[in-house]
Amino acid sequence: MELQAVLMAAGGGSRMTDLTYNTPKAMLPVGNKPLIWYPLNLLERVGFEEVIVITTKEVQKMMSTDPKVKVDVKMKLDVVCIQEDADMGTADALRHIQQKIKTDILVVSCDLITDVALHEVVDLFRAHNATLAMLMSKAHEFTETVPGQKGKKKTAEQRDFVGVDQSGQRLLFMANEADLEDGLSIRKSVIRKHPRMHIKTGLVDAHLYCLKKAVVDFLSENKSISSIRGELVPYLVRKQFSKTTNSEKIKDDCEDQTQKKSDKLFISSRDEPLLQRAQELSCWNDHRGDMSEAYHGGKLRCYVHIMEQGLCCRVNTLAAYIEANRLAPKLFEEPAVHPSSVISERCQMGSDSIIGALCQVADKTSIKRSTIGNSTTVKEKVKVANSIIMHGVTIEEGCNIQGSVICSNAVIGRGADLKYCLVGNGQRIEPEASDTLTFMYCVKTLHIY
Amino acid sequence: MADSGVTDGPEKKEDIERAKNEGKELSKEEKQRLRKEKKQQKKSKEKKDEKEKEKEKKSGGSTATAPQAQPSTQKAPPAVPAPVSNSVPASEPAIPADKPTKSKAELKAERRARQEAERATKQTKKGEPGQQSATGKPKAPPSELQPVVKRLPEHVQVDDPDVLKKLAKKLERQQIPLRSDYGYKVSLFSHLHQYSRKAPPTQQLSIPSTVIHPAIVRLGLQYSQGIVAGSNARSVALLHAFKQVIRDYTTPPNEELSRDLVNKLKPYISFLNQCRPLSASMGNAIKYIKKEISNIPSQCKEEEAKSKLLNNIEWYINEKIILAAKAIAVSSIEKISDGDVILVYGCSSLVNHILCEAFDKQRKFRVIVVDSRPRLEGREALRRLVQKGISCTYVLISAVSYILPEVSKVFLGAHALLANGYVMSRVGTSQIALVAKAFNVPVLVCCETYKFCERVQTDSFVSNELDDPDDLIVTRKGKTQLASWQQVASLGLLNLVYDVTPPDFVDLVITDLGMIPCTSVPVVLRVKNVDQ
C-alpha cells in the first residue's frame, strides 16, 4: 500500500466560536453539506478506499446519522475517538494512532475545501523521495462583510513566512511571525546551498501533508511535539540543513542514541545503497552552480506545491466560512434546488442560491446569493440576500435578511430586518426587530436598535 | 557451375546449343551487340533492386518484399532462386523477431543472386541473356517466406490508427492509463510518440496506486521527469524497483510463482514504457529477470524462490554494471597516456568513471567537455570531473571543429550497440565522431556488454525517442520567443534524444570482454546467446 489517509476532525474551531459553540466544526453546513464531507469527497475522488478519521464522540454520532456522510461517502471510515478535553494537538493525535499506521500517510484537515489535483502534491512526494510534501495556496482577500464585525478592520493575522527555492518546489524556510522576535534569520548553510530563495507571505497553508512513515515513528519517540503545523513542519524544514544530516563521520556509541532517533528519518528504503548508486549514475542534478551532487547529498527533503489557480479554502474563521459557502457549490454538480423542497412559482430565486431538502418557500419571496438549509420554512414577502440560513430555520413573513448567518433552528419573527447579523442556534428574533452587525447567540438575546 | 544450367527450361538449352553451333557464324559486331545488351540488362536489374529496397523502407516491411525478391532473381539462372529462397527463410528465423531485420536478409539474398547471375552470364558468353528463366519457380518460394514476416514494435507505428487502437485496448486490459501525445510532430518523426512533461503519467492513476506497485509508480515518475536519466542509472533503478516488487509479492493460491510473477510484471513494464520508452539496457535486464523467474522450479518454496531472485538481481547488477565498469576502466587506462587531451560528450556515467579512475592512477591528461542543448548534460559531467581535480574545458557542440585540432582522443559513451556495429547514443554523438574522423582523431566508444542489442538500424529516423518539445523554448532577457509555437501552423519543434553512429567512424569499442572493433558486435551477441 502506498499511502494511508488520516483526516483530523477533532478541532474545536477556536476562531469561530460563534458558530461552533453548539455545532462541532466538522459538521457545520457549507453549501448544505457538512464540512467534513468535502475532504472525504476529495479523498474518494482521487481513489482512496479507506480513511482513518480522528474525531470526537459527538462528531462520530452526528456522522453516523447524517445522510450525506452515510450515503455519499463510499469509503471505509475508521473512526478513532479522542476525548474533547484532552487538548490533543494534531501530532499528539498521530501518536495516538501510531499502531494503525503501516505506511506513508496523507494528513488532511476537516476544514479544507479544495479542488486541487492531488497528484501534484503526491508526485512531489514520490518522485523526490521526500519526507514531507505539503500544499499551499495563494490567499484571496475576503470581500464580503462579515456579520458582527463593525468596520473592515481585521485583527492582525499572524503572517507565515515561507521560503522556497528557485524552482518553487523545495521548501527551505518556514516560520510564523509569532515565533520571530526581531527579524527573519536564515542560516548560512541554507544560503550557501540555495543562494536564491523566494520568501512568500501571502500563502494559505492547506494543512494537507504527505509524511513518511518514519516521521510517525519519530513522533512516537519525541513526545514534545504536539502540533504538525506549528512544530513538526518547521522542525523538518530546519532539519533538512542541519549539520549532522550531512556529515558522514563515524559516531561513537554515546552519540548513537540521539542520532538513532533522527537517523530513522533518513533511511528511505531497504536497499539504500542501491538507490544511492542509481542516483550517482544518473546525470541529473536539482541545482546548478556549485560542486555538490543532487539534493546536496541531503537525505531529508521537504517539498511544497503552491496552487496558483483553483479553489483552496480553509474554513477556520467566520469570514472563511461565508466565503466557502459562496464558492463550495461550484465544486459539485447538484441541482441548486433540492427536488424535495416546495418552491412557489412567484418566488424570485437567483441562480447562485441553493435550497436544501424539504424546504418550503412561499410566494413573493426573493432569494439572492444565499444558501438555505434543509427543512427551512420561508414565508411570504421575505427578502433574503447574501445570507446563510442553516437547517430547520423558520422565517416569518415580511422579513428582510441581508448578509447574515442564521444558525440552525432559529426563528425569525415577522417583519424583522437583519443586516450583517449572526443569529445563534435556536434563537428567536422578535417580530419587528431591526438589527445590524450583531451577534445573537447567548441565551439572553441582545437587541440593538 | 556447369550444373547450375542443368535445370534450365528446354528453350535456353536450345539457344545455347544453337549459339555454340552457330558461334563461328556470329560476327564481331553481333558479339559486341550482345555484350552491350547484357550490360544494359544488368543495369536495369540493379535499378530494379534499388527500387525494391526503397519500397521496402516505405512500406515498412510487408509480405510484398518476398515476392518482389523473386523478379530480381528471375534474370539469374533458375537454379539459383531455389537455393537462395531456401537460405532466406533459414536466415530470417535466426534473427529475433523484435525489430525490422528484413533489410539485412534481403540485401544478402540480392547480393547472392547478383553474384550467381554474373557467374552464369560469364559462362554463357554467346548465349542470349537468360530472360526466360523458370517462371514457375517464383510462385513456390513466396509461400515459404510469407509466414516468416516480422512484426514491427508498436512504438514506431504511432501514425497507424489500428496500432494505436490495439495499444489502447491492451492498456485498458492492464488498467494502465494511456498517455496522449502532445503537440505537432515533425512529419519525418510522426511515427513516434511525443509526450509532454506537464501531463504526467500519474494524472489518471488513483492515489494510492493499487494496480501498479508504488515503487514502479515512483520509478515511472522519475523517468518521465528526467530525475533518473542515463542508461546505467535507469537499469539500476529498474532492478531496485523490481527487487521491491518481488519482496512484496505473494503467490496467490493455485498459481505458480514462476508464471504468475511474470504476468504481474507485464503491466508494470507497460506503465514504464508509457512514462518513457524503455532503453536497450533495460530491455536486456527485463529479459534476464523474466528468464530467471521462469527458471524457478515449481517445487521451490516461495521464500526460497524470492531470495534466489533477489540474489540473482544483485549478481546481475554487480557483474554486468559494476564489475564491467571496473574492467572497462582498466582497459581504457592503457589507452590514456600522459599529456593526452581527451574529448568527451554529454554526461556518460561510464566515461566519467574511467576518467576519474585514470586520474587516480596518476595519469596526466586534460579533458574537453562538449555539451549541447536542450539537455545541457555536459554541465553535470563537468562538475564531476572538476570536483575530482581534473582540468577541464567546456564548449558547446557548435565549437567542436574549432577545438578538435587540440584533441588527441575522443571517448564516447553509448546507449546501446546495435547488431550491425552502429552505436546508438545521445543525439550529437555521430556528429562528433564524424568531425573527429575528419581530423583523424581516434574515437573510442566505451560500452558494457549488457547494452548490446540485437536490433539493426542504419539511420536515426526509424526508431528514436521524441522528448518534450517545450524543452527547446528558452527565455532570455524576459522574452520567450517560442512561447506560442503551437499557434504557428508551419512550425514544428523537434527534440530528438538519440542518434546512430556508423562503425566507420568508431575506431575501437572498449567492453568488459576486451577491446573489440565495432564490427565484432554480432560475434559477441552470438557468444552471449550460446552461453544462455
mmCIF file of C-alpha atoms in Angstrom, chain A residues 94 98 101-105 125 129-132 210-222 232 235-236 260-269 299-300:
data_model
loop_
_atom_site.group_PDB
_atom_site.id
_atom_site.type_symbol
_atom_site.label_atom_id
_atom_site.label_comp_id
_atom_site.label_asym_id
_atom_site.label_seq_id
_atom_site.Cartn_x
_atom_site.Cartn_y
_atom_site.Cartn_z
ATOM 1 C CA LEU A 94 -0.895 10.887 15.153
ATOM 2 C CA GLN A 98 0.637 5.040 15.583
ATOM 3 C CA ILE A 101 -0.124 3.313 10.557
ATOM 4 C CA LYS A 102 1.688 0.871 8.321
ATOM 5 C CA THR A 103 2.922 3.078 5.529
ATOM 6 C CA ASP A 104 3.334 6.705 4.481
ATOM 7 C CA ILE A 105 0.411 8.933 5.411
ATOM 8 C CA PHE A 125 6.412 13.184 -2.573
ATOM 9 C CA ASN A 129 11.506 10.527 -2.233
ATOM 10 C CA ALA A 130 10.576 13.388 0.064
ATOM 11 C CA THR A 131 9.968 13.239 3.787
ATOM 12 C CA LEU A 132 7.296 15.909 3.657
ATOM 13 C CA CYS A 210 2.252 13.740 2.930
ATOM 14 C CA LEU A 211 4.516 12.336 5.573
ATOM 15 C CA LYS A 212 6.835 9.377 5.546
ATOM 16 C CA LYS A 213 6.149 6.587 7.976
ATOM 17 C CA ALA A 214 9.496 7.273 9.590
ATOM 18 C CA VAL A 215 8.152 10.639 10.717
ATOM 19 C CA VAL A 216 5.330 8.977 12.635
ATOM 20 C CA ASP A 217 7.831 6.682 14.299
ATOM 21 C CA PHE A 218 9.928 9.699 15.091
ATOM 22 C CA LEU A 219 6.922 11.407 16.651
ATOM 23 C CA SER A 220 6.251 8.462 18.878
ATOM 24 C CA GLU A 221 9.690 8.878 20.358
ATOM 25 C CA ASN A 222 9.719 12.655 20.572
ATOM 26 C CA LEU A 232 6.622 19.362 13.252
ATOM 27 C CA TYR A 235 11.295 21.197 12.619
ATOM 28 C CA LEU A 236 11.527 19.074 9.491
ATOM 29 C CA LYS A 260 19.394 6.964 16.048
ATOM 30 C CA LYS A 261 16.232 8.891 16.742
ATOM 31 C CA SER A 262 16.835 11.295 13.911
ATOM 32 C CA ASP A 263 18.575 8.757 11.692
ATOM 33 C CA LYS A 264 15.337 6.916 11.429
ATOM 34 C CA LEU A 265 14.070 9.807 9.409
ATOM 35 C CA PHE A 266 16.717 9.319 6.801
ATOM 36 C CA ILE A 267 16.513 5.717 5.803
ATOM 37 C CA SER A 268 14.178 5.652 2.858
ATOM 38 C CA SER A 269 14.354 2.128 1.579
ATOM 39 C CA LYS A 299 18.505 12.743 2.723
ATOM 40 C CA LEU A 300 15.681 14.725 4.278
#
